[in-house]
Amino acid sequence: MQAQETKSMNGLPLDQMFETIAAIKAQPSLARFQFRARNAWIDGGENRSTIQDFYGAGREDDSRTMPFTFTNGEPPVLLGNNEGANPVEYLLHALAGCVTTTFVLHAAARGIRIEELSTELEGDIDLHGLLGLDDAVSPGYEQIRIRMRVKADCQDQEIDDLIAYAQAHSPVCNTVCRPVPVRVERVRESA
Amino acid sequence: MQAQETKSMNGLPLDQMFETIAAIKAQPSLARFQFRARNAWIDGGENRSTIQDFYGAGREDDSRTMPFTFTNGEPPVLLGNNEGANPVEYLLHALAGCVTTTFVLHAAARGIRIEELSTELEGDIDLHGLLGLDDAVSPGYEQIRIRMRVKADCQDQEIDDLIAYAQAHSPVCNTVCRPVPVRVERVRESA
């Protein structure tokens, strides 16, 4: 147990973490990842994704024997039956998780032990955009706010530095904060 | 059954849909929604969100008696044990669902009946960004590609118009394509 303890930090295997960084420095192409999802419409605002395979570290990953499946739905006020959370709520879940993991990862690299970490997110959307009722209104989130509660064995300033670093280096946060191109290609089937 | 059929399109209640639009035109503040998520770190790359309440259409929603819960995890190559899909994969799920629902909604408004709709998404990430190894590399997705397969009772041109419209009006797609500000506020607890 003691040997295990000294080699991990915040639940992350430190040896493997520093080996990964050294491997990427030696062979930069190992850092290239491609993530994937497949989604099928069911009815109305209900649809379902399956997520399993991805490419990374120079190979197709085969660690998952079963796919993850997630169902999007809508509440009654948005014409659904709460078949699942809705897509903009899943986006908040993705953002919360990514900022959290990026924070925990870089805390471990700096030798900061996290005891507790939780976040609360809220984001504002004006349906005039989605419904095409006002071209001046953006359909997406106007702003997203994250309240992060941290308990750790360090000074406040180190926490603030880590928060700023996690915000700048989280892949989902960066995808939200920066304009990322989305290309849609049609594959038509004859009716 | 026939009466039901004539009042819905693509699984969406047409009467309620047009009533909602009329209500928003009469009282624009009904279009303001706030979505929320709460997330708690578990260990390493594992954390869990609960999603239940939101504000919209002029009131706090109370249609969900239980919260939705979702677990983020990481695969072994990213220092985890596949406790769940990872945050950047959840983002693809959110994007797939939002483009799909936006497409289906506006198809219904135009009287286009969808028979089948599915999407495949892939997005590229270079870990140099997340790991802070190269400041010139953005941590987020470089680009996301969506292949959309549609079977519907209309011409190709109408499908293409709908795809372009859905891409421009989907809240998640808009959040990804456009720079959306994310504010992080620290709530420190003493260790």
PDB file of N, CA, C and O in Angstrom, chain A residues 185-191, chain B residues 103 112-118 147-163:
ATOM      1  N   GLU A 185     -21.160  16.832 -43.645  1.00  0.00           N
ATOM      2  CA  GLU A 185     -21.227  16.245 -44.984  1.00  0.00           C
ATOM      3  C   GLU A 185     -22.488  15.373 -45.059  1.00  0.00           C
ATOM      4  O   GLU A 185     -22.738  14.564 -44.175  1.00  0.00           O
ATOM      5  N   ARG A 186     -23.277  15.547 -46.113  1.00  0.00           N
ATOM      6  CA  ARG A 186     -24.499  14.767 -46.261  1.00  0.00           C
ATOM      7  C   ARG A 186     -24.243  13.445 -46.970  1.00  0.00           C
ATOM      8  O   ARG A 186     -23.557  13.395 -47.968  1.00  0.00           O
ATOM      9  N   VAL A 187     -24.853  12.401 -46.421  1.00  0.00           N
ATOM     10  CA  VAL A 187     -24.892  11.105 -47.095  1.00  0.00           C
ATOM     11  C   VAL A 187     -26.359  10.821 -47.298  1.00  0.00           C
ATOM     12  O   VAL A 187     -27.060  10.411 -46.382  1.00  0.00           O
ATOM     13  N   ARG A 188     -26.886  11.067 -48.486  1.00  0.00           N
ATOM     14  CA  ARG A 188     -28.335  10.941 -48.698  1.00  0.00           C
ATOM     15  C   ARG A 188     -28.688   9.516 -49.035  1.00  0.00           C
ATOM     16  O   ARG A 188     -27.997   8.847 -49.790  1.00  0.00           O
ATOM     17  N   GLU A 189     -29.814   9.067 -48.462  1.00  0.00           N
ATOM     18  CA  GLU A 189     -30.376   7.777 -48.875  1.00  0.00           C
ATOM     19  C   GLU A 189     -31.664   8.061 -49.606  1.00  0.00           C
ATOM     20  O   GLU A 189     -32.424   8.940 -49.220  1.00  0.00           O
ATOM     21  N   SER A 190     -31.941   7.324 -50.647  1.00  0.00           N
ATOM     22  CA  SER A 190     -33.179   7.565 -51.398  1.00  0.00           C
ATOM     23  C   SER A 190     -34.366   7.146 -50.555  1.00  0.00           C
ATOM     24  O   SER A 190     -34.327   6.141 -49.842  1.00  0.00           O
ATOM     25  N   ALA A 191     -35.421   7.944 -50.615  1.00  0.00           N
ATOM     26  CA  ALA A 191     -36.596   7.686 -49.780  1.00  0.00           C
ATOM     27  C   ALA A 191     -37.405   6.521 -50.337  1.00  0.00           C
ATOM     28  O   ALA A 191     -37.235   6.127 -51.479  1.00  0.00           O
TER      29      ALA A 191
ATOM     30  N   PHE B 103     -32.249  19.739 -36.632  1.00  0.00           N
ATOM     31  CA  PHE B 103     -32.651  19.328 -37.986  1.00  0.00           C
ATOM     32  C   PHE B 103     -34.095  18.821 -37.998  1.00  0.00           C
ATOM     33  O   PHE B 103     -34.912  19.237 -38.823  1.00  0.00           O
ATOM     34  N   ILE B 112     -41.493  18.595 -43.629  1.00  0.00           N
ATOM     35  CA  ILE B 112     -40.686  17.497 -44.185  1.00  0.00           C
ATOM     36  C   ILE B 112     -40.646  16.349 -43.187  1.00  0.00           C
ATOM     37  O   ILE B 112     -40.257  16.537 -42.033  1.00  0.00           O
ATOM     38  N   ARG B 113     -41.082  15.172 -43.646  1.00  0.00           N
ATOM     39  CA  ARG B 113     -41.137  14.010 -42.780  1.00  0.00           C
ATOM     40  C   ARG B 113     -39.820  13.241 -42.880  1.00  0.00           C
ATOM     41  O   ARG B 113     -39.409  12.843 -43.971  1.00  0.00           O
ATOM     42  N   ILE B 114     -39.165  13.039 -41.724  1.00  0.00           N
ATOM     43  CA  ILE B 114     -37.904  12.295 -41.691  1.00  0.00           C
ATOM     44  C   ILE B 114     -38.208  10.823 -41.448  1.00  0.00           C
ATOM     45  O   ILE B 114     -38.959  10.488 -40.527  1.00  0.00           O
ATOM     46  N   GLU B 115     -37.610   9.956 -42.244  1.00  0.00           N
ATOM     47  CA  GLU B 115     -37.785   8.519 -42.005  1.00  0.00           C
ATOM     48  C   GLU B 115     -36.624   7.956 -41.191  1.00  0.00           C
ATOM     49  O   GLU B 115     -36.824   7.190 -40.254  1.00  0.00           O
ATOM     50  N   GLU B 116     -35.423   8.331 -41.558  1.00  0.00           N
ATOM     51  CA  GLU B 116     -34.245   7.884 -40.811  1.00  0.00           C
ATOM     52  C   GLU B 116     -33.211   8.991 -40.795  1.00  0.00           C
ATOM     53  O   GLU B 116     -33.078   9.744 -41.770  1.00  0.00           O
ATOM     54  N   LEU B 117     -32.474   9.070 -39.684  1.00  0.00           N
ATOM     55  CA  LEU B 117     -31.421  10.079 -39.582  1.00  0.00           C
ATOM     56  C   LEU B 117     -30.347   9.541 -38.644  1.00  0.00           C
ATOM     57  O   LEU B 117     -30.640   9.138 -37.515  1.00  0.00           O
ATOM     58  N   SER B 118     -29.122   9.500 -39.116  1.00  0.00           N
ATOM     59  CA  SER B 118     -28.020   9.075 -38.248  1.00  0.00           C
ATOM     60  C   SER B 118     -26.778   9.886 -38.594  1.00  0.00           C
ATOM     61  O   SER B 118     -26.658  10.438 -39.692  1.00  0.00           O
ATOM     62  N   ARG B 147     -20.718  13.258 -40.508  1.00  0.00           N
ATOM     63  CA  ARG B 147     -21.361  12.675 -41.690  1.00  0.00           C
ATOM     64  C   ARG B 147     -22.811  12.390 -41.304  1.00  0.00           C
ATOM     65  O   ARG B 147     -23.078  11.669 -40.334  1.00  0.00           O
ATOM     66  N   MET B 148     -23.752  12.980 -42.045  1.00  0.00           N
ATOM     67  CA  MET B 148     -25.169  12.853 -41.714  1.00  0.00           C
ATOM     68  C   MET B 148     -25.883  12.061 -42.812  1.00  0.00           C
ATOM     69  O   MET B 148     -25.818  12.420 -43.989  1.00  0.00           O
ATOM     70  N   ARG B 149     -26.540  10.994 -42.379  1.00  0.00           N
ATOM     71  CA  ARG B 149     -27.269  10.136 -43.304  1.00  0.00           C
ATOM     72  C   ARG B 149     -28.758  10.412 -43.088  1.00  0.00           C
ATOM     73  O   ARG B 149     -29.254  10.254 -41.974  1.00  0.00           O
ATOM     74  N   VAL B 150     -29.451  10.814 -44.120  1.00  0.00           N
ATOM     75  CA  VAL B 150     -30.852  11.227 -43.999  1.00  0.00           C
ATOM     76  C   VAL B 150     -31.706  10.488 -45.020  1.00  0.00           C
ATOM     77  O   VAL B 150     -31.325  10.367 -46.184  1.00  0.00           O
ATOM     78  N   LYS B 151     -32.846  10.005 -44.571  1.00  0.00           N
ATOM     79  CA  LYS B 151     -33.856   9.454 -45.477  1.00  0.00           C
ATOM     80  C   LYS B 151     -35.143  10.245 -45.212  1.00  0.00           C
ATOM     81  O   LYS B 151     -35.663  10.232 -44.099  1.00  0.00           O
ATOM     82  N   ALA B 152     -35.631  10.968 -46.220  1.00  0.00           N
ATOM     83  CA  ALA B 152     -36.785  11.856 -46.005  1.00  0.00           C
ATOM     84  C   ALA B 152     -37.568  12.017 -47.300  1.00  0.00           C
ATOM     85  O   ALA B 152     -37.056  11.741 -48.391  1.00  0.00           O
ATOM     86  N   ASP B 153     -38.806  12.484 -47.145  1.00  0.00           N
ATOM     87  CA  ASP B 153     -39.706  12.611 -48.307  1.00  0.00           C
ATOM     88  C   ASP B 153     -39.545  13.959 -48.992  1.00  0.00           C
ATOM     89  O   ASP B 153     -40.515  14.720 -49.135  1.00  0.00           O
ATOM     90  N   CYS B 154     -38.347  14.292 -49.424  1.00  0.00           N
ATOM     91  CA  CYS B 154     -38.114  15.589 -50.079  1.00  0.00           C
ATOM     92  C   CYS B 154     -36.908  15.503 -51.005  1.00  0.00           C
ATOM     93  O   CYS B 154     -36.241  14.470 -51.076  1.00  0.00           O
ATOM     94  N   GLN B 155     -36.634  16.602 -51.693  1.00  0.00           N
ATOM     95  CA  GLN B 155     -35.510  16.651 -52.622  1.00  0.00           C
ATOM     96  C   GLN B 155     -34.184  16.862 -51.880  1.00  0.00           C
ATOM     97  O   GLN B 155     -34.154  17.386 -50.765  1.00  0.00           O
ATOM     98  N   ASP B 156     -33.105  16.473 -52.570  1.00  0.00           N
ATOM     99  CA  ASP B 156     -31.766  16.665 -52.004  1.00  0.00           C
ATOM    100  C   ASP B 156     -31.521  18.111 -51.590  1.00  0.00           C
ATOM    101  O   ASP B 156     -30.913  18.377 -50.555  1.00  0.00           O
ATOM    102  N   GLN B 157     -31.986  19.042 -52.412  1.00  0.00           N
ATOM    103  CA  GLN B 157     -31.716  20.453 -52.131  1.00  0.00           C
ATOM    104  C   GLN B 157     -32.347  20.889 -50.804  1.00  0.00           C
ATOM    105  O   GLN B 157     -31.770  21.671 -50.044  1.00  0.00           O
ATOM    106  N   GLU B 158     -33.548  20.343 -50.520  1.00  0.00           N
ATOM    107  CA  GLU B 158     -34.206  20.679 -49.255  1.00  0.00           C
ATOM    108  C   GLU B 158     -33.419  20.107 -48.068  1.00  0.00           C
ATOM    109  O   GLU B 158     -33.339  20.728 -46.995  1.00  0.00           O
ATOM    110  N   ILE B 159     -32.862  18.909 -48.254  1.00  0.00           N
ATOM    111  CA  ILE B 159     -32.017  18.320 -47.199  1.00  0.00           C
ATOM    112  C   ILE B 159     -30.789  19.202 -46.964  1.00  0.00           C
ATOM    113  O   ILE B 159     -30.425  19.500 -45.816  1.00  0.00           O
ATOM    114  N   ASP B 160     -30.163  19.605 -48.059  1.00  0.00           N
ATOM    115  CA  ASP B 160     -28.965  20.432 -47.910  1.00  0.00           C
ATOM    116  C   ASP B 160     -29.285  21.763 -47.230  1.00  0.00           C
ATOM    117  O   ASP B 160     -28.502  22.242 -46.396  1.00  0.00           O
ATOM    118  N   ASP B 161     -30.412  22.360 -47.584  1.00  0.00           N
ATOM    119  CA  ASP B 161     -30.830  23.611 -46.929  1.00  0.00           C
ATOM    120  C   ASP B 161     -31.043  23.375 -45.430  1.00  0.00           C
ATOM    121  O   ASP B 161     -30.642  24.188 -44.595  1.00  0.00           O
ATOM    122  N   LEU B 162     -31.689  22.270 -45.101  1.00  0.00           N
ATOM    123  CA  LEU B 162     -31.955  21.956 -43.691  1.00  0.00           C
ATOM    124  C   LEU B 162     -30.664  21.703 -42.921  1.00  0.00           C
ATOM    125  O   LEU B 162     -30.540  22.112 -41.763  1.00  0.00           O
ATOM    126  N   ILE B 163     -29.721  21.010 -43.544  1.00  0.00           N
ATOM    127  CA  ILE B 163     -28.438  20.756 -42.873  1.00  0.00           C
ATOM    128  C   ILE B 163     -27.750  22.081 -42.564  1.00  0.00           C
ATOM    129  O   ILE B 163     -27.270  22.309 -41.446  1.00  0.00           O
TER     130      ILE B 163
END
